[in-house]
Amino acid sequence: MVSLLGAAATLGGTPTSVARRSRVLAPATRDPIARLQAQLDAGEVTLAHDSLLGYLPALLKTLHIPVSSQGLVFSRTSLQTDKITPWSPRAIYFNDDVYIGYVQESTFLEVAAVDPVRGAVFYTLSQEPRARPVFSRETTTCLMCHQSRAATGGVPGFMVISTLTDRYGYPVVGMHDGSTTDATPMKQRFAGWYVTGSAGPAGHAGNVYSPKLAHEITDKPAYRTQLNMHAESARTDLAGKFDSAPYLSAQSDLVALMVLVHQTVVHNLITAVHEAAPDAVFEDSMARVSGRDTTSRAQPGGGPAARLRRDVEKLVRAMLFVGEATLDGPVRGTTTYAQDFANAGPRDAKGRSLRDLDLETRLFKYPLSFLIYSDSFNALPDLAKGEVYRQLRDVLTGADPSTEFKQLTASDRTAILDILHATKPDFPR
């Protein structure tokens, strides 16, 4: 993880100024797991141990993570590759800021949380019963993949990978590889995952794996044309795929997976803004001290302020679903996830919420990311958050006429502004 102190040191300021700046801009923050550990240590919270599933049921309940969020992945792309197969998939459960990974017969749970400033933080939790469960911080192994330039933008982050596997779950390199985003066409999503639900005529790439072993596929372009990746796109259950008895659910809801894709991307972009912000804030404060015009940060050019603007632009575009792949038919899940998700959101006087799903032609009814309410977004320094709000307001009021926002209709923009004014007190009128 890139520390804020390390970023500050690149400015060449004095040690005193750097230290002062890091104290001001990087206050001690704790992710949800660190907060839970403090409660466990103080005896304020207990986690019941299940004889089959260990701490999983209690952890989900304590963190308010719905079982309906369960996604099942059989691609061997995890810390526990030796235990993941098409007949024993890894289960992932999530809410807005915590991800839990469960693998059959594993001695520990995999846990990832969002630190409000520093991004993804990784833990394991032993499945052995203890009077006081202890989350162990993972600092190196996970970040080898979860802080790569290609997958997370170089910040400690998250990713949903779509990759064809062989019959044992080993990825076939070069076949549908890559991180999935809102812009990824549905037919290219979720290879290596089990998926329940319907996704329109084009389907998705879930539930299918190669009958060949990875090393047996020598001509990958030819094999790609031979294998029907969409043959099992309409499954509403996973009967015959694996024994679901060791899991909390037999489903891997398509709607939950789509929300998972969106929020992993936006989490990473928020973290990127956090990493860019300290240098820009310092530059701004020095300009004010010297009496220079601080509005210059809004002009083209290099330096910390320019980097911050670029990262904010990426974030705003992702939050507004620029480039989102259009659904070619209605999407339907197989669990209560869609309703569970929508019920968690703040609503305006007309009952509208940024968590309302569309699922006909796009994911959300009002296309602005619900992560605008997240702790990590709220923790952005005022300079960075103000730039996000300025860009959002310019788009939503029509002051920014860029064609890349043409998917937002006039009614979309009005509704989003109304919802923000009613539910986001610091959003400027």
Coordinates of C-alpha atoms in Angstrom, one line a residue:
M1 CA 0.0 0.0 0.0
V2 CA 1.2 3.5 -0.8
S3 CA 1.2 5.5 2.4
L4 CA 0.2 9.1 2.5
L5 CA 3.5 9.9 4.2
G6 CA 5.4 8.4 1.3
A7 CA 3.3 10.4 -1.2
A8 CA 4.1 13.6 0.8
A9 CA 7.8 13.0 0.7
T10 CA 7.9 13.2 -3.1
L11 CA 7.1 16.9 -2.9
G12 CA 10.5 17.7 -1.4
G13 CA 9.2 19.6 1.5
T14 CA 10.9 19.7 4.9
P15 CA 10.4 16.9 7.3
T16 CA 8.4 19.1 9.6
S17 CA 6.0 20.2 6.8
V18 CA 5.6 16.6 5.6
A19 CA 4.9 15.4 9.1
R20 CA 2.5 18.2 9.8
R21 CA 0.7 17.6 6.5
S22 CA 0.4 13.8 7.1
R23 CA -1.1 14.4 10.6
V24 CA -3.7 16.8 9.2
L25 CA -4.7 14.9 6.1
A26 CA -4.4 11.3 7.2
P27 CA -6.2 11.0 10.6
A28 CA -6.4 7.6 12.1
T29 CA -9.2 5.7 10.4
R30 CA -10.4 2.2 10.9
D31 CA -12.1 -0.1 8.5
P32 CA -15.2 -2.1 9.6
I33 CA -13.2 -5.1 10.6
A34 CA -10.8 -3.1 12.8
R35 CA -13.9 -1.6 14.5
L36 CA -15.4 -5.1 14.9
Q37 CA -12.2 -6.4 16.4
A38 CA -12.2 -3.5 18.9
Q39 CA -15.7 -4.5 19.9
L40 CA -14.8 -8.1 20.3
D41 CA -11.8 -7.2 22.4
A42 CA -14.0 -5.1 24.6
G43 CA -16.6 -7.8 25.0
E44 CA -19.3 -5.6 23.4
V45 CA -19.9 -8.2 20.6
T46 CA -19.6 -12.0 20.4
L47 CA -19.5 -14.3 17.4
A48 CA -21.3 -17.6 17.7
H49 CA -19.4 -20.6 16.1
D50 CA -21.3 -23.0 13.8
S51 CA -20.2 -26.6 13.8
L52 CA -20.3 -26.7 9.9
L53 CA -19.7 -23.1 8.7
G54 CA -17.6 -21.8 11.6
Y55 CA -17.9 -18.0 12.1
L56 CA -19.5 -17.3 8.7
P57 CA -23.2 -17.0 9.7
A58 CA -22.5 -14.9 12.8
L59 CA -20.1 -12.7 10.9
L60 CA -22.6 -12.0 8.1
K61 CA -25.3 -11.2 10.7
T62 CA -23.0 -8.9 12.7
L63 CA -21.9 -7.0 9.6
H64 CA -25.4 -6.9 8.1
I65 CA -24.3 -8.7 5.0
P66 CA -27.2 -10.5 3.3
V67 CA -26.9 -14.2 2.5
S68 CA -28.7 -13.2 -0.8
S69 CA -25.4 -11.5 -1.9
Q70 CA -23.7 -14.9 -2.2
G71 CA -21.7 -15.3 -5.4
L72 CA -20.0 -18.6 -6.3
V73 CA -16.7 -18.7 -8.1
F74 CA -15.0 -21.9 -9.2
S75 CA -12.0 -20.2 -10.9
R76 CA -8.8 -20.9 -9.0
T77 CA -7.9 -17.3 -8.6
S78 CA -7.8 -16.9 -4.9
L79 CA -5.5 -17.3 -1.9
Q80 CA -6.9 -20.8 -1.5
T81 CA -6.4 -22.2 -5.0
D82 CA -5.8 -25.7 -3.8
K83 CA -9.4 -26.0 -2.3
I84 CA -11.4 -24.3 -5.1
T85 CA -12.9 -26.4 -7.9
P86 CA -16.1 -26.5 -9.9
W87 CA -17.4 -29.0 -7.4
S88 CA -16.3 -26.9 -4.4
P89 CA -16.6 -23.3 -5.4
R90 CA -15.6 -20.3 -3.3
A91 CA -18.5 -18.3 -1.9
I92 CA -18.3 -14.5 -1.7
Y93 CA -20.7 -12.4 0.4
F94 CA -20.6 -8.6 0.5
N95 CA -22.2 -5.3 1.5
D96 CA -21.1 -1.8 0.7
D97 CA -17.7 -2.0 2.5
V98 CA -16.9 -5.6 3.4
Y99 CA -16.3 -8.8 1.4
I100 CA -16.2 -12.3 3.0
G101 CA -14.8 -15.3 1.2
Y102 CA -15.7 -18.9 2.3
V103 CA -14.1 -22.0 1.1
Q104 CA -15.2 -25.5 2.1
E105 CA -13.0 -27.3 4.6
S106 CA -10.8 -24.2 4.9
T107 CA -9.3 -23.4 8.3
F108 CA -10.0 -19.7 7.8
L109 CA -12.4 -17.1 6.3
E110 CA -11.0 -14.6 3.8
V111 CA -12.1 -11.0 4.7
A112 CA -11.5 -7.7 2.8
A113 CA -12.7 -4.4 4.0
V114 CA -12.6 -0.8 2.8
D115 CA -10.5 1.6 4.9
P116 CA -12.1 5.0 4.5
V117 CA -8.8 6.5 3.3
R118 CA -6.4 3.7 2.4
G119 CA -8.6 1.4 0.4
A120 CA -8.7 -2.3 0.5
V121 CA -7.5 -4.0 3.7
F122 CA -7.2 -7.8 3.9
Y123 CA -7.7 -10.2 6.8
T124 CA -8.2 -13.8 7.7
L125 CA -10.3 -15.2 10.5
S126 CA -9.5 -18.6 11.9
Q127 CA -12.5 -21.0 11.8
E128 CA -11.3 -22.7 15.0
P129 CA -13.7 -21.9 17.9
R130 CA -12.2 -19.4 20.3
A131 CA -13.4 -17.4 23.3
R132 CA -12.4 -14.2 21.4
P133 CA -12.0 -14.5 17.6
V134 CA -9.1 -12.6 16.2
F135 CA -8.8 -11.2 12.6
S136 CA -5.2 -11.5 11.3
R137 CA -4.1 -8.7 9.0
E138 CA -2.7 -9.8 5.6
T139 CA -0.2 -7.2 4.3
T140 CA 1.7 -8.8 1.4
T141 CA 0.2 -11.9 -0.2
C142 CA -3.1 -10.4 -1.1
L143 CA -1.7 -7.1 -2.4
M144 CA 0.4 -9.0 -5.0
C145 CA -2.8 -9.2 -7.0
H146 CA -5.0 -6.6 -5.4
Q147 CA -2.6 -3.6 -6.0
S148 CA -1.7 -4.1 -9.6
R149 CA -1.9 -1.4 -12.2
A150 CA -4.0 -3.4 -14.6
A151 CA -6.5 -4.8 -12.2
T152 CA -7.0 -2.1 -9.6
G153 CA -5.4 1.0 -11.0
G154 CA -2.3 0.6 -8.8
V155 CA -4.2 1.1 -5.5
P156 CA -5.1 -1.4 -2.8
G157 CA -8.4 -2.5 -4.3
F158 CA -10.8 -5.1 -5.5
M159 CA -11.7 -6.8 -8.8
V160 CA -14.1 -9.2 -10.4
I161 CA -12.3 -11.4 -13.0
S162 CA -13.9 -13.2 -15.9
T163 CA -11.8 -16.1 -17.1
L164 CA -12.6 -19.4 -18.8
T165 CA -11.3 -22.4 -16.7
D166 CA -10.7 -26.0 -17.5
R167 CA -12.7 -28.8 -15.8
Y168 CA -10.6 -28.5 -12.7
G169 CA -11.0 -24.8 -12.3
Y170 CA -7.6 -23.7 -13.5
P171 CA -7.8 -20.5 -15.7
V172 CA -7.1 -20.9 -19.4
V173 CA -4.9 -17.9 -19.9
G174 CA -6.0 -15.6 -22.7
M175 CA -9.6 -16.8 -22.7
H176 CA -12.0 -14.0 -21.5
D177 CA -9.4 -12.7 -19.1
G178 CA -9.6 -9.3 -17.5
S179 CA -11.3 -7.3 -14.9
T180 CA -15.0 -6.8 -15.4
T181 CA -16.5 -3.3 -15.3
D182 CA -19.9 -1.7 -16.0
A183 CA -18.7 -1.3 -19.6
T184 CA -18.1 -5.0 -20.1
P185 CA -20.8 -6.5 -22.3
M186 CA -22.9 -9.0 -20.4
K187 CA -22.0 -11.8 -22.8
Q188 CA -18.3 -11.4 -21.7
R189 CA -19.0 -11.4 -17.9
F190 CA -18.7 -14.0 -15.2
A191 CA -16.6 -16.8 -16.9
G192 CA -15.3 -18.8 -14.0
W193 CA -18.4 -18.1 -11.9
Y194 CA -21.6 -19.9 -11.2
V195 CA -24.6 -17.6 -12.1
T196 CA -28.3 -18.0 -11.4
G197 CA -30.8 -15.8 -13.2
S198 CA -31.6 -14.6 -16.7
A199 CA -29.6 -12.0 -18.7
G200 CA -31.5 -11.5 -22.0
P201 CA -30.9 -13.1 -25.4
A202 CA -27.1 -12.7 -25.5
G203 CA -26.6 -14.4 -22.1
H204 CA -23.5 -14.4 -20.0
A205 CA -20.3 -16.5 -19.8
G206 CA -21.0 -18.1 -16.4
N207 CA -21.6 -21.8 -15.5
V208 CA -19.3 -23.0 -18.4
Y209 CA -15.9 -24.5 -18.2
S210 CA -13.7 -26.3 -20.7
P211 CA -13.8 -30.1 -20.8
K212 CA -10.2 -30.0 -21.7
L213 CA -7.3 -29.2 -19.4
A214 CA -5.7 -25.8 -19.7
H215 CA -2.4 -27.2 -21.2
E216 CA -4.4 -29.2 -23.8
I217 CA -5.7 -26.0 -25.5
T218 CA -3.0 -25.0 -27.9
D219 CA -4.9 -23.0 -30.5
K220 CA -6.9 -20.6 -28.2
P221 CA -8.5 -18.4 -31.0
A222 CA -9.8 -21.6 -32.7
Y223 CA -11.0 -23.1 -29.4
R224 CA -12.8 -19.8 -28.5
T225 CA -15.0 -20.2 -31.6
Q226 CA -15.8 -23.8 -30.8
L227 CA -16.8 -23.5 -27.2
N228 CA -20.3 -22.0 -26.6
M229 CA -19.7 -19.8 -23.6
H230 CA -23.3 -18.8 -23.3
A231 CA -24.8 -22.3 -23.3
E232 CA -25.9 -22.1 -19.6
S233 CA -27.0 -18.5 -19.3
A234 CA -30.6 -19.2 -18.3
R235 CA -30.0 -21.4 -15.2
T236 CA -32.2 -20.6 -12.3
D237 CA -30.5 -23.2 -10.1
L238 CA -27.2 -25.0 -10.0
A239 CA -28.5 -28.6 -9.5
G240 CA -26.0 -31.1 -10.7
K241 CA -23.1 -28.7 -10.6
F242 CA -22.0 -29.3 -7.0
D243 CA -23.3 -30.2 -3.6
S244 CA -24.8 -27.1 -2.1
A245 CA -25.3 -28.5 1.4
P246 CA -22.1 -26.9 2.8
Y247 CA -23.3 -23.4 1.7
L248 CA -25.7 -20.9 3.1
S249 CA -27.5 -20.8 -0.3
A250 CA -27.7 -22.8 -3.5
Q251 CA -27.8 -19.6 -5.5
S252 CA -25.3 -17.2 -7.2
D253 CA -27.6 -14.3 -8.0
L254 CA -26.9 -12.4 -11.2
V255 CA -28.1 -9.1 -9.9
A256 CA -25.8 -9.4 -6.9
L257 CA -22.9 -10.1 -9.2
M258 CA -23.7 -7.0 -11.3
V259 CA -23.7 -4.8 -8.2
L260 CA -20.5 -6.4 -7.1
V261 CA -18.8 -5.5 -10.4
H262 CA -19.9 -1.8 -10.1
Q263 CA -18.9 -1.2 -6.5
T264 CA -15.5 -2.8 -6.8
V265 CA -14.6 -0.4 -9.6
V266 CA -15.9 2.6 -7.8
H267 CA -14.2 1.7 -4.6
N268 CA -10.8 1.6 -6.4
L269 CA -11.4 5.0 -8.0
I270 CA -12.4 6.6 -4.7
T271 CA -9.1 5.2 -3.3
A272 CA -7.2 6.7 -6.2
V273 CA -8.6 10.1 -5.4
H274 CA -7.6 9.7 -1.8
E275 CA -4.1 8.9 -2.9
A276 CA -3.9 12.0 -5.2
A277 CA -5.6 14.4 -2.7
P278 CA -2.8 15.0 -0.1
D279 CA -0.4 16.5 -2.6
A280 CA -3.1 18.6 -4.2
V281 CA -4.3 19.9 -0.8
F282 CA -0.7 20.7 0.2
E283 CA -0.2 22.6 -3.1
D284 CA -3.4 24.5 -2.5
S285 CA -2.5 25.4 1.1
M286 CA 1.0 26.6 0.0
A287 CA -0.6 28.7 -2.7
R288 CA -2.9 30.3 -0.2
V289 CA -0.1 31.0 2.2
S290 CA 1.9 32.7 -0.5
G291 CA -1.1 34.6 -1.7
R292 CA -1.2 33.0 -5.1
D293 CA -4.5 32.5 -7.0
T294 CA -5.7 29.1 -5.9
T295 CA -8.3 29.0 -8.7
S296 CA -5.3 28.0 -11.0
R297 CA -5.8 24.4 -9.8
A298 CA -8.8 24.3 -12.1
Q299 CA -6.7 25.1 -15.2
P300 CA -5.0 22.6 -17.5
G301 CA -1.4 21.7 -16.6
G302 CA 0.7 19.4 -14.6
G303 CA 1.4 18.9 -10.9
P304 CA -0.6 17.4 -8.0
A305 CA -3.8 19.4 -8.7
A306 CA -3.9 18.2 -12.3
R307 CA -3.5 14.6 -11.1
L308 CA -6.3 15.0 -8.7
R309 CA -8.6 16.5 -11.4
R310 CA -7.8 13.5 -13.7
D311 CA -8.6 11.0 -10.9
V312 CA -11.8 12.9 -10.0
E313 CA -12.9 12.8 -13.7
K314 CA -12.4 9.1 -13.8
L315 CA -14.4 8.7 -10.6
V316 CA -17.3 10.9 -11.7
R317 CA -17.6 9.1 -15.0
A318 CA -17.7 5.7 -13.3
M319 CA -20.2 7.0 -10.8
L320 CA -22.4 8.3 -13.6
F321 CA -22.1 5.0 -15.5
V322 CA -20.4 6.5 -18.6
G323 CA -19.9 3.8 -21.1
E324 CA -22.2 1.3 -19.3
A325 CA -23.0 -1.7 -21.5
T326 CA -26.7 -1.6 -22.4
L327 CA -28.6 -4.7 -21.4
D328 CA -30.1 -6.5 -24.4
G329 CA -33.0 -7.8 -22.3
P330 CA -34.4 -7.9 -18.8
V331 CA -32.2 -9.1 -16.1
R332 CA -33.7 -11.2 -13.3
G333 CA -32.1 -12.7 -10.2
T334 CA -33.1 -15.8 -8.3
T335 CA -33.0 -14.5 -4.7
T336 CA -34.2 -11.6 -2.6
Y337 CA -31.0 -9.7 -3.3
A338 CA -32.5 -7.0 -5.5
Q339 CA -35.0 -6.1 -2.8
D340 CA -32.5 -6.5 0.1
F341 CA -30.2 -4.1 -1.7
A342 CA -32.8 -1.5 -2.5
N343 CA -34.2 -1.5 1.0
A344 CA -30.8 -0.3 2.4
G345 CA -30.9 3.1 0.7
P346 CA -32.0 6.5 1.9
R347 CA -35.0 7.9 0.0
D348 CA -36.3 11.3 -0.9
A349 CA -39.9 12.5 -0.2
K350 CA -41.1 10.8 -3.4
G351 CA -39.6 7.4 -2.3
R352 CA -36.8 7.5 -4.8
S353 CA -33.3 6.1 -4.0
L354 CA -30.0 5.7 -5.8
R355 CA -30.3 2.0 -4.9
D356 CA -33.4 1.5 -7.0
L357 CA -32.6 -1.0 -9.7
D358 CA -33.8 -0.8 -13.3
L359 CA -32.6 -4.2 -14.8
E360 CA -34.4 -3.6 -18.1
T361 CA -31.9 -1.6 -20.1
R362 CA -29.3 -0.7 -17.4
L363 CA -28.4 -1.6 -13.9
F364 CA -29.8 1.4 -11.9
K365 CA -33.0 3.4 -12.3
Y366 CA -31.2 6.6 -11.3
P367 CA -27.6 6.2 -12.6
L368 CA -25.4 7.8 -10.0
S369 CA -23.4 5.4 -7.8
F370 CA -24.9 4.6 -4.3
L371 CA -21.3 4.7 -3.0
I372 CA -21.6 8.5 -2.8
Y373 CA -23.0 7.6 0.7
S374 CA -20.0 5.4 1.6
D375 CA -17.5 6.2 4.4
S376 CA -14.7 6.3 1.9
F377 CA -16.4 8.9 -0.2
N378 CA -17.4 10.9 2.8
A379 CA -13.8 10.9 4.1
L380 CA -12.5 12.6 0.9
P381 CA -10.7 15.9 1.8
D382 CA -12.9 18.9 1.1
L383 CA -10.8 20.0 -1.9
A384 CA -11.3 16.6 -3.6
K385 CA -15.0 16.2 -2.6
G386 CA -15.7 19.7 -3.8
E387 CA -14.2 18.9 -7.2
V388 CA -16.4 15.8 -7.4
Y389 CA -19.5 17.8 -6.5
R390 CA -18.5 20.6 -9.0
Q391 CA -18.2 18.1 -11.9
L392 CA -21.4 16.2 -10.9
R393 CA -23.4 19.5 -10.7
D394 CA -22.0 20.6 -14.1
V395 CA -23.2 17.4 -15.7
L396 CA -26.6 17.2 -13.9
T397 CA -27.5 20.8 -14.6
G398 CA -26.3 20.7 -18.2
A399 CA -23.4 23.1 -17.7
D400 CA -21.1 20.3 -19.0
P401 CA -22.6 19.4 -22.4
S402 CA -20.1 16.6 -23.1
T403 CA -21.6 14.0 -25.4
E404 CA -20.2 11.2 -23.1
F405 CA -23.1 11.9 -20.7
K406 CA -25.7 11.6 -23.4
Q407 CA -27.1 8.5 -21.8
L408 CA -28.5 10.7 -19.0
T409 CA -31.9 12.1 -20.0
A410 CA -33.3 15.3 -18.6
S411 CA -35.5 13.4 -16.3
D412 CA -32.6 11.3 -15.1
R413 CA -30.6 14.5 -14.2
T414 CA -33.5 16.1 -12.4
A415 CA -34.3 13.0 -10.4
I416 CA -30.7 12.5 -9.4
L417 CA -30.4 16.1 -8.3
D418 CA -33.6 15.9 -6.3
I419 CA -32.4 12.7 -4.6
L420 CA -29.0 14.2 -3.7
H421 CA -30.6 17.4 -2.3
A422 CA -32.9 15.3 -0.1
T423 CA -30.4 12.6 1.0
K424 CA -26.9 14.1 0.8
P425 CA -26.8 17.1 3.2
D426 CA -23.3 18.3 2.1
F427 CA -24.1 18.3 -1.6
P428 CA -24.3 22.0 -2.5
R429 CA -27.5 23.5 -3.8

